[in-house]
mmCIF file of C-alpha atoms in Angstrom:
data_model
loop_
_atom_site.group_PDB
_atom_site.id
_atom_site.type_symbol
_atom_site.label_atom_id
_atom_site.label_comp_id
_atom_site.label_asym_id
_atom_site.label_seq_id
_atom_site.Cartn_x
_atom_site.Cartn_y
_atom_site.Cartn_z
ATOM 1 C CA MET I 236 0.000 0.000 0.000
ATOM 2 C CA ALA I 237 1.379 3.390 -0.967
ATOM 3 C CA GLU I 238 2.252 5.695 1.894
ATOM 4 C CA GLN I 239 -0.068 8.639 2.411
ATOM 5 C CA ALA I 240 1.654 12.000 1.961
ATOM 6 C CA ILE I 241 1.606 14.854 4.422
ATOM 7 C CA SER I 242 -0.999 16.877 2.589
ATOM 8 C CA PRO I 243 -4.278 18.719 3.169
ATOM 9 C CA SER I 244 -6.131 15.584 2.048
ATOM 10 C CA ALA I 245 -5.154 13.883 5.313
ATOM 11 C CA THR I 246 -8.179 13.658 7.550
ATOM 12 C CA THR I 247 -6.485 14.689 10.772
ATOM 13 C CA PRO I 248 -6.135 18.373 11.680
ATOM 14 C CA ALA I 249 -5.023 17.426 15.183
ATOM 15 C CA ILE I 250 -1.350 17.347 16.099
ATOM 16 C CA SER I 251 -1.459 15.028 19.083
ATOM 17 C CA PRO I 252 -0.242 11.450 18.429
ATOM 18 C CA SER I 253 -2.645 10.263 21.132
ATOM 19 C CA VAL I 254 -5.635 10.739 18.818
ATOM 20 C CA THR I 255 -6.589 7.257 17.637
ATOM 21 C CA THR I 256 -9.993 7.891 16.086
ATOM 22 C CA GLN I 257 -8.545 9.737 13.097
ATOM 23 C CA VAL I 258 -6.097 8.626 10.429
ATOM 24 C CA ILE I 259 -2.558 10.020 10.490
ATOM 25 C CA SER I 260 -0.120 9.052 7.764
ATOM 26 C CA PRO I 261 2.984 7.133 8.904
ATOM 27 C CA LEU I 262 5.197 9.963 7.649
ATOM 28 C CA ARG I 263 3.325 12.624 9.589
ATOM 29 C CA GLN I 264 3.245 10.367 12.659
ATOM 30 C CA ARG I 265 7.012 9.961 12.524
ATOM 31 C CA MET I 266 7.508 13.715 12.237
ATOM 32 C CA ILE I 267 5.216 14.297 15.227
ATOM 33 C CA GLU I 268 7.151 11.723 17.249
ATOM 34 C CA ASP I 269 10.452 13.381 16.290
ATOM 35 C CA MET I 270 9.127 16.728 17.482
ATOM 36 C CA SER I 271 7.754 15.205 20.681
ATOM 37 C CA ILE I 272 11.158 13.697 21.471
ATOM 38 C CA ARG I 273 12.614 17.203 21.272
ATOM 39 C CA LYS I 274 9.760 18.583 23.400
ATOM 40 C CA PHE I 275 8.451 21.010 20.812
ATOM 41 C CA THR I 276 5.328 22.837 21.986
ATOM 42 C CA ALA I 277 1.943 21.875 20.552
ATOM 43 C CA LYS I 278 1.818 25.144 18.593
ATOM 44 C CA THR I 279 5.254 24.562 17.077
ATOM 45 C CA GLN I 280 4.285 21.028 16.113
ATOM 46 C CA HIS I 281 1.088 22.261 14.474
ATOM 47 C CA ASP I 282 2.925 25.005 12.580
ATOM 48 C CA TYR I 283 5.674 22.649 11.378
ATOM 49 C CA VAL I 284 3.184 20.083 10.093
ATOM 50 C CA GLN I 285 1.245 22.822 8.300
ATOM 51 C CA ARG I 286 4.399 24.085 6.567
ATOM 52 C CA VAL I 287 5.252 20.594 5.363
ATOM 53 C CA LYS I 288 1.670 20.188 4.136
ATOM 54 C CA ASP I 289 2.059 23.419 2.150
ATOM 55 C CA PHE I 290 5.201 22.016 0.551
ATOM 56 C CA ALA I 291 3.425 18.715 -0.259
ATOM 57 C CA THR I 292 0.554 20.627 -1.884
ATOM 58 C CA PHE I 293 3.021 22.537 -4.062
ATOM 59 C CA LEU I 294 4.864 19.327 -4.911
ATOM 60 C CA GLY I 295 1.730 17.331 -5.733
ATOM 61 C CA ARG I 296 3.135 14.160 -4.225
ATOM 62 C CA SER I 297 4.644 12.826 -1.017
ATOM 63 C CA PRO I 298 7.401 15.105 0.325
ATOM 64 C CA ARG I 299 9.408 11.927 0.905
ATOM 65 C CA THR I 300 10.093 11.916 -2.849
ATOM 66 C CA ALA I 301 11.339 15.525 -2.945
ATOM 67 C CA GLU I 302 14.588 16.393 -4.655
ATOM 68 C CA SER I 303 16.874 19.366 -4.226
ATOM 69 C CA GLU I 304 15.422 21.135 -7.252
ATOM 70 C CA ASP I 305 11.915 20.759 -5.804
ATOM 71 C CA VAL I 306 12.992 22.605 -2.665
ATOM 72 C CA ARG I 307 14.561 25.357 -4.743
ATOM 73 C CA ARG I 308 11.389 25.721 -6.816
ATOM 74 C CA PHE I 309 9.322 25.962 -3.653
ATOM 75 C CA ARG I 310 11.509 28.803 -2.382
ATOM 76 C CA LEU I 311 10.983 30.609 -5.690
ATOM 77 C CA HIS I 312 7.257 29.946 -5.364
ATOM 78 C CA LEU I 313 7.163 31.589 -1.930
ATOM 79 C CA ALA I 314 9.115 34.584 -3.197
ATOM 80 C CA SER I 315 6.863 35.018 -6.243
ATOM 81 C CA ARG I 316 3.794 35.020 -3.995
ATOM 82 C CA GLY I 317 5.281 37.833 -1.950
ATOM 83 C CA ALA I 318 5.632 35.796 1.246
ATOM 84 C CA GLY I 319 7.006 37.869 4.108
ATOM 85 C CA THR I 320 10.249 37.221 5.934
ATOM 86 C CA PRO I 321 8.563 35.585 8.975
ATOM 87 C CA THR I 322 6.643 33.176 6.723
ATOM 88 C CA ILE I 323 9.741 32.238 4.723
ATOM 89 C CA ASN I 324 11.847 31.684 7.834
ATOM 90 C CA ALA I 325 9.116 29.637 9.557
ATOM 91 C CA THR I 326 8.812 27.478 6.438
ATOM 92 C CA CYS I 327 12.575 27.016 6.259
ATOM 93 C CA ALA I 328 12.744 25.972 9.907
ATOM 94 C CA ALA I 329 9.958 23.413 9.472
ATOM 95 C CA LEU I 330 11.357 21.909 6.280
ATOM 96 C CA ARG I 331 14.895 21.821 7.623
ATOM 97 C CA PHE I 332 13.663 19.799 10.605
ATOM 98 C CA PHE I 333 11.585 17.536 8.376
ATOM 99 C CA PHE I 334 14.409 16.823 5.931
ATOM 100 C CA LYS I 335 17.243 16.539 8.435
ATOM 101 C CA THR I 336 15.491 14.707 11.275
ATOM 102 C CA THR I 337 12.452 12.874 9.947
ATOM 103 C CA LEU I 338 13.745 11.932 6.482
ATOM 104 C CA ASP I 339 17.465 11.916 7.352
ATOM 105 C CA ARG I 340 18.079 13.858 4.132
ATOM 106 C CA PRO I 341 20.232 16.834 5.169
ATOM 107 C CA ASP I 342 21.204 17.369 1.536
ATOM 108 C CA LEU I 343 17.724 18.755 0.824
ATOM 109 C CA ALA I 344 18.193 21.607 3.293
ATOM 110 C CA LYS I 345 20.958 23.410 1.408
ATOM 111 C CA HIS I 346 18.498 25.743 -0.321
ATOM 112 C CA LEU I 347 16.676 26.501 2.934
ATOM 113 C CA THR I 348 18.640 29.518 4.097
ATOM 114 C CA PHE I 349 17.005 32.008 6.437
ATOM 115 C CA VAL I 350 16.249 35.552 5.336
ATOM 116 C CA HIS I 351 17.675 38.294 7.541
ATOM 117 C CA GLU I 352 15.318 41.200 8.056
ATOM 118 C CA PRO I 353 16.870 44.603 8.741
ATOM 119 C CA ARG I 354 16.399 45.770 12.313
ATOM 120 C CA LYS I 355 14.235 48.832 12.707
ATOM 121 C CA VAL I 356 14.309 51.370 15.502
ATOM 122 C CA PRO I 357 11.129 50.870 17.562
ATOM 123 C CA ALA I 358 8.700 53.732 17.981
ATOM 124 C CA VAL I 359 8.998 55.380 21.388
ATOM 125 C CA LEU I 360 5.739 56.476 22.985
ATOM 126 C CA SER I 361 5.484 59.881 24.565
ATOM 127 C CA THR I 362 4.501 60.317 28.214
ATOM 128 C CA GLU I 363 0.993 61.350 27.136
ATOM 129 C CA GLU I 364 0.632 58.318 24.844
ATOM 130 C CA VAL I 365 1.724 55.957 27.618
ATOM 131 C CA ALA I 366 -0.775 57.563 29.999
ATOM 132 C CA ARG I 367 -3.614 57.099 27.491
ATOM 133 C CA PHE I 368 -2.528 53.513 26.854
ATOM 134 C CA LEU I 369 -2.613 52.650 30.552
ATOM 135 C CA ALA I 370 -5.864 54.507 31.262
ATOM 136 C CA ALA I 371 -7.902 51.318 31.007
ATOM 137 C CA PRO I 372 -11.433 51.135 32.445
ATOM 138 C CA GLY I 373 -11.143 49.336 35.755
ATOM 139 C CA ILE I 374 -8.176 48.457 37.926
ATOM 140 C CA LYS I 375 -8.031 44.868 36.620
ATOM 141 C CA TYR I 376 -7.202 45.920 33.063
ATOM 142 C CA LYS I 377 -5.020 48.795 34.193
ATOM 143 C CA ALA I 378 -2.950 46.366 36.289
ATOM 144 C CA ALA I 379 -2.644 43.907 33.401
ATOM 145 C CA LEU I 380 -1.585 46.567 30.897
ATOM 146 C CA SER I 381 0.815 48.138 33.401
ATOM 147 C CA VAL I 382 2.522 44.790 34.032
ATOM 148 C CA ALA I 383 2.825 44.167 30.296
ATOM 149 C CA TYR I 384 4.228 47.616 29.573
ATOM 150 C CA GLY I 385 6.168 48.317 32.763
ATOM 151 C CA ALA I 386 7.745 44.886 33.256
ATOM 152 C CA GLY I 387 7.926 43.823 29.615
ATOM 153 C CA LEU I 388 5.723 40.739 29.954
ATOM 154 C CA ARG I 389 3.849 39.115 27.091
ATOM 155 C CA VAL I 390 0.087 38.644 27.208
ATOM 156 C CA SER I 391 0.367 34.927 28.005
ATOM 157 C CA GLU I 392 2.855 35.730 30.783
ATOM 158 C CA VAL I 393 0.571 38.351 32.313
ATOM 159 C CA VAL I 394 -2.353 35.913 32.292
ATOM 160 C CA SER I 395 -0.235 33.222 33.988
ATOM 161 C CA LEU I 396 1.120 35.530 36.705
ATOM 162 C CA LYS I 397 0.408 34.365 40.272
ATOM 163 C CA VAL I 398 0.628 36.129 43.626
ATOM 164 C CA SER I 399 3.564 33.894 44.545
ATOM 165 C CA ASP I 400 5.446 35.229 41.495
ATOM 166 C CA ILE I 401 5.599 38.714 43.046
ATOM 167 C CA ASP I 402 8.752 39.200 45.123
ATOM 168 C CA SER I 403 8.277 42.489 46.960
ATOM 169 C CA GLN I 404 11.533 42.036 48.895
ATOM 170 C CA ARG I 405 13.734 41.973 45.812
ATOM 171 C CA MET I 406 11.229 43.947 43.692
ATOM 172 C CA MET I 407 11.104 41.263 41.033
ATOM 173 C CA LEU I 408 8.465 39.380 39.074
ATOM 174 C CA ARG I 409 9.091 35.704 38.392
ATOM 175 C CA VAL I 410 8.027 34.622 34.899
ATOM 176 C CA GLU I 411 7.659 30.857 34.576
ATOM 177 C CA GLN I 412 8.016 29.131 31.216
ATOM 178 C CA GLY I 413 7.957 32.311 29.146
ATOM 179 C CA LYS I 414 9.264 32.643 25.607
ATOM 180 C CA GLY I 415 11.345 29.633 24.676
ATOM 181 C CA ARG I 416 9.824 27.804 27.670
ATOM 182 C CA LYS I 417 12.346 29.461 29.970
ATOM 183 C CA ASP I 418 11.972 30.992 33.427
ATOM 184 C CA ARG I 419 13.175 34.544 33.984
ATOM 185 C CA HIS I 420 12.803 37.559 36.292
ATOM 186 C CA ALA I 421 11.487 41.021 35.446
ATOM 187 C CA MET I 422 11.961 44.241 37.371
ATOM 188 C CA LEU I 423 9.066 45.436 39.546
ATOM 189 C CA SER I 424 8.682 49.140 40.212
ATOM 190 C CA PRO I 425 7.188 50.501 43.481
ATOM 191 C CA VAL I 426 4.284 52.063 41.535
ATOM 192 C CA LEU I 427 3.508 48.769 39.829
ATOM 193 C CA LEU I 428 3.728 46.895 43.130
ATOM 194 C CA GLU I 429 1.162 49.212 44.721
ATOM 195 C CA LEU I 430 -1.134 48.803 41.715
ATOM 196 C CA LEU I 431 -0.922 45.009 41.989
ATOM 197 C CA ARG I 432 -1.627 45.212 45.717
ATOM 198 C CA ASP I 433 -4.706 47.348 45.039
ATOM 199 C CA TRP I 434 -5.946 44.835 42.507
ATOM 200 C CA TYR I 435 -5.295 41.945 44.899
ATOM 201 C CA ARG I 436 -7.266 43.623 47.695
ATOM 202 C CA LEU I 437 -10.245 44.028 45.394
ATOM 203 C CA ALA I 438 -10.063 40.643 43.679
ATOM 204 C CA ARG I 439 -9.184 38.261 46.522
ATOM 205 C CA PRO I 440 -12.002 36.114 47.909
ATOM 206 C CA GLN I 441 -13.673 37.580 50.954
ATOM 207 C CA GLY I 442 -14.182 35.664 54.194
#
């Protein structure tokens, strides 16, 4: 029986190998297992599989049969469609993993070079703009926005913040499993600490 390709025709949108009620091709299953071994997040696994599916759709056959020229043509295809730098680099990362790890074909990755995007100077908000940004309705949202802006936390990190993560002695915030699944500390200002204390007094269960 011919092996099913990693393509949009596969009936399984799920990424988890624990799903047994849907059909996953052996090639996709092996790629998922390879990513699981390396502890890739569920989102990364989903994105990588989707990028390989895009390549299979372009190829019109199983990506197992790809040749070096096919990879080069796919890069030209992305460029001709006006794909942005993040899309190109994400596709390169996924295909490089697929070729090198899952297929053990490192020779196919030679055309998958990353595109370097020029660094741009970020826009700096004025004092008035920052004040308007943080003037959220209600202390809950003001505290959340202030933590994000003042301590440099991402939205997912703000949502996951716990009372035990606030170190008022050292004036630090502990961020667990942030970007790259790494723990880190962020600076905590006295103003932000008082705002968090105000929010805690209002939000904590009474009794």
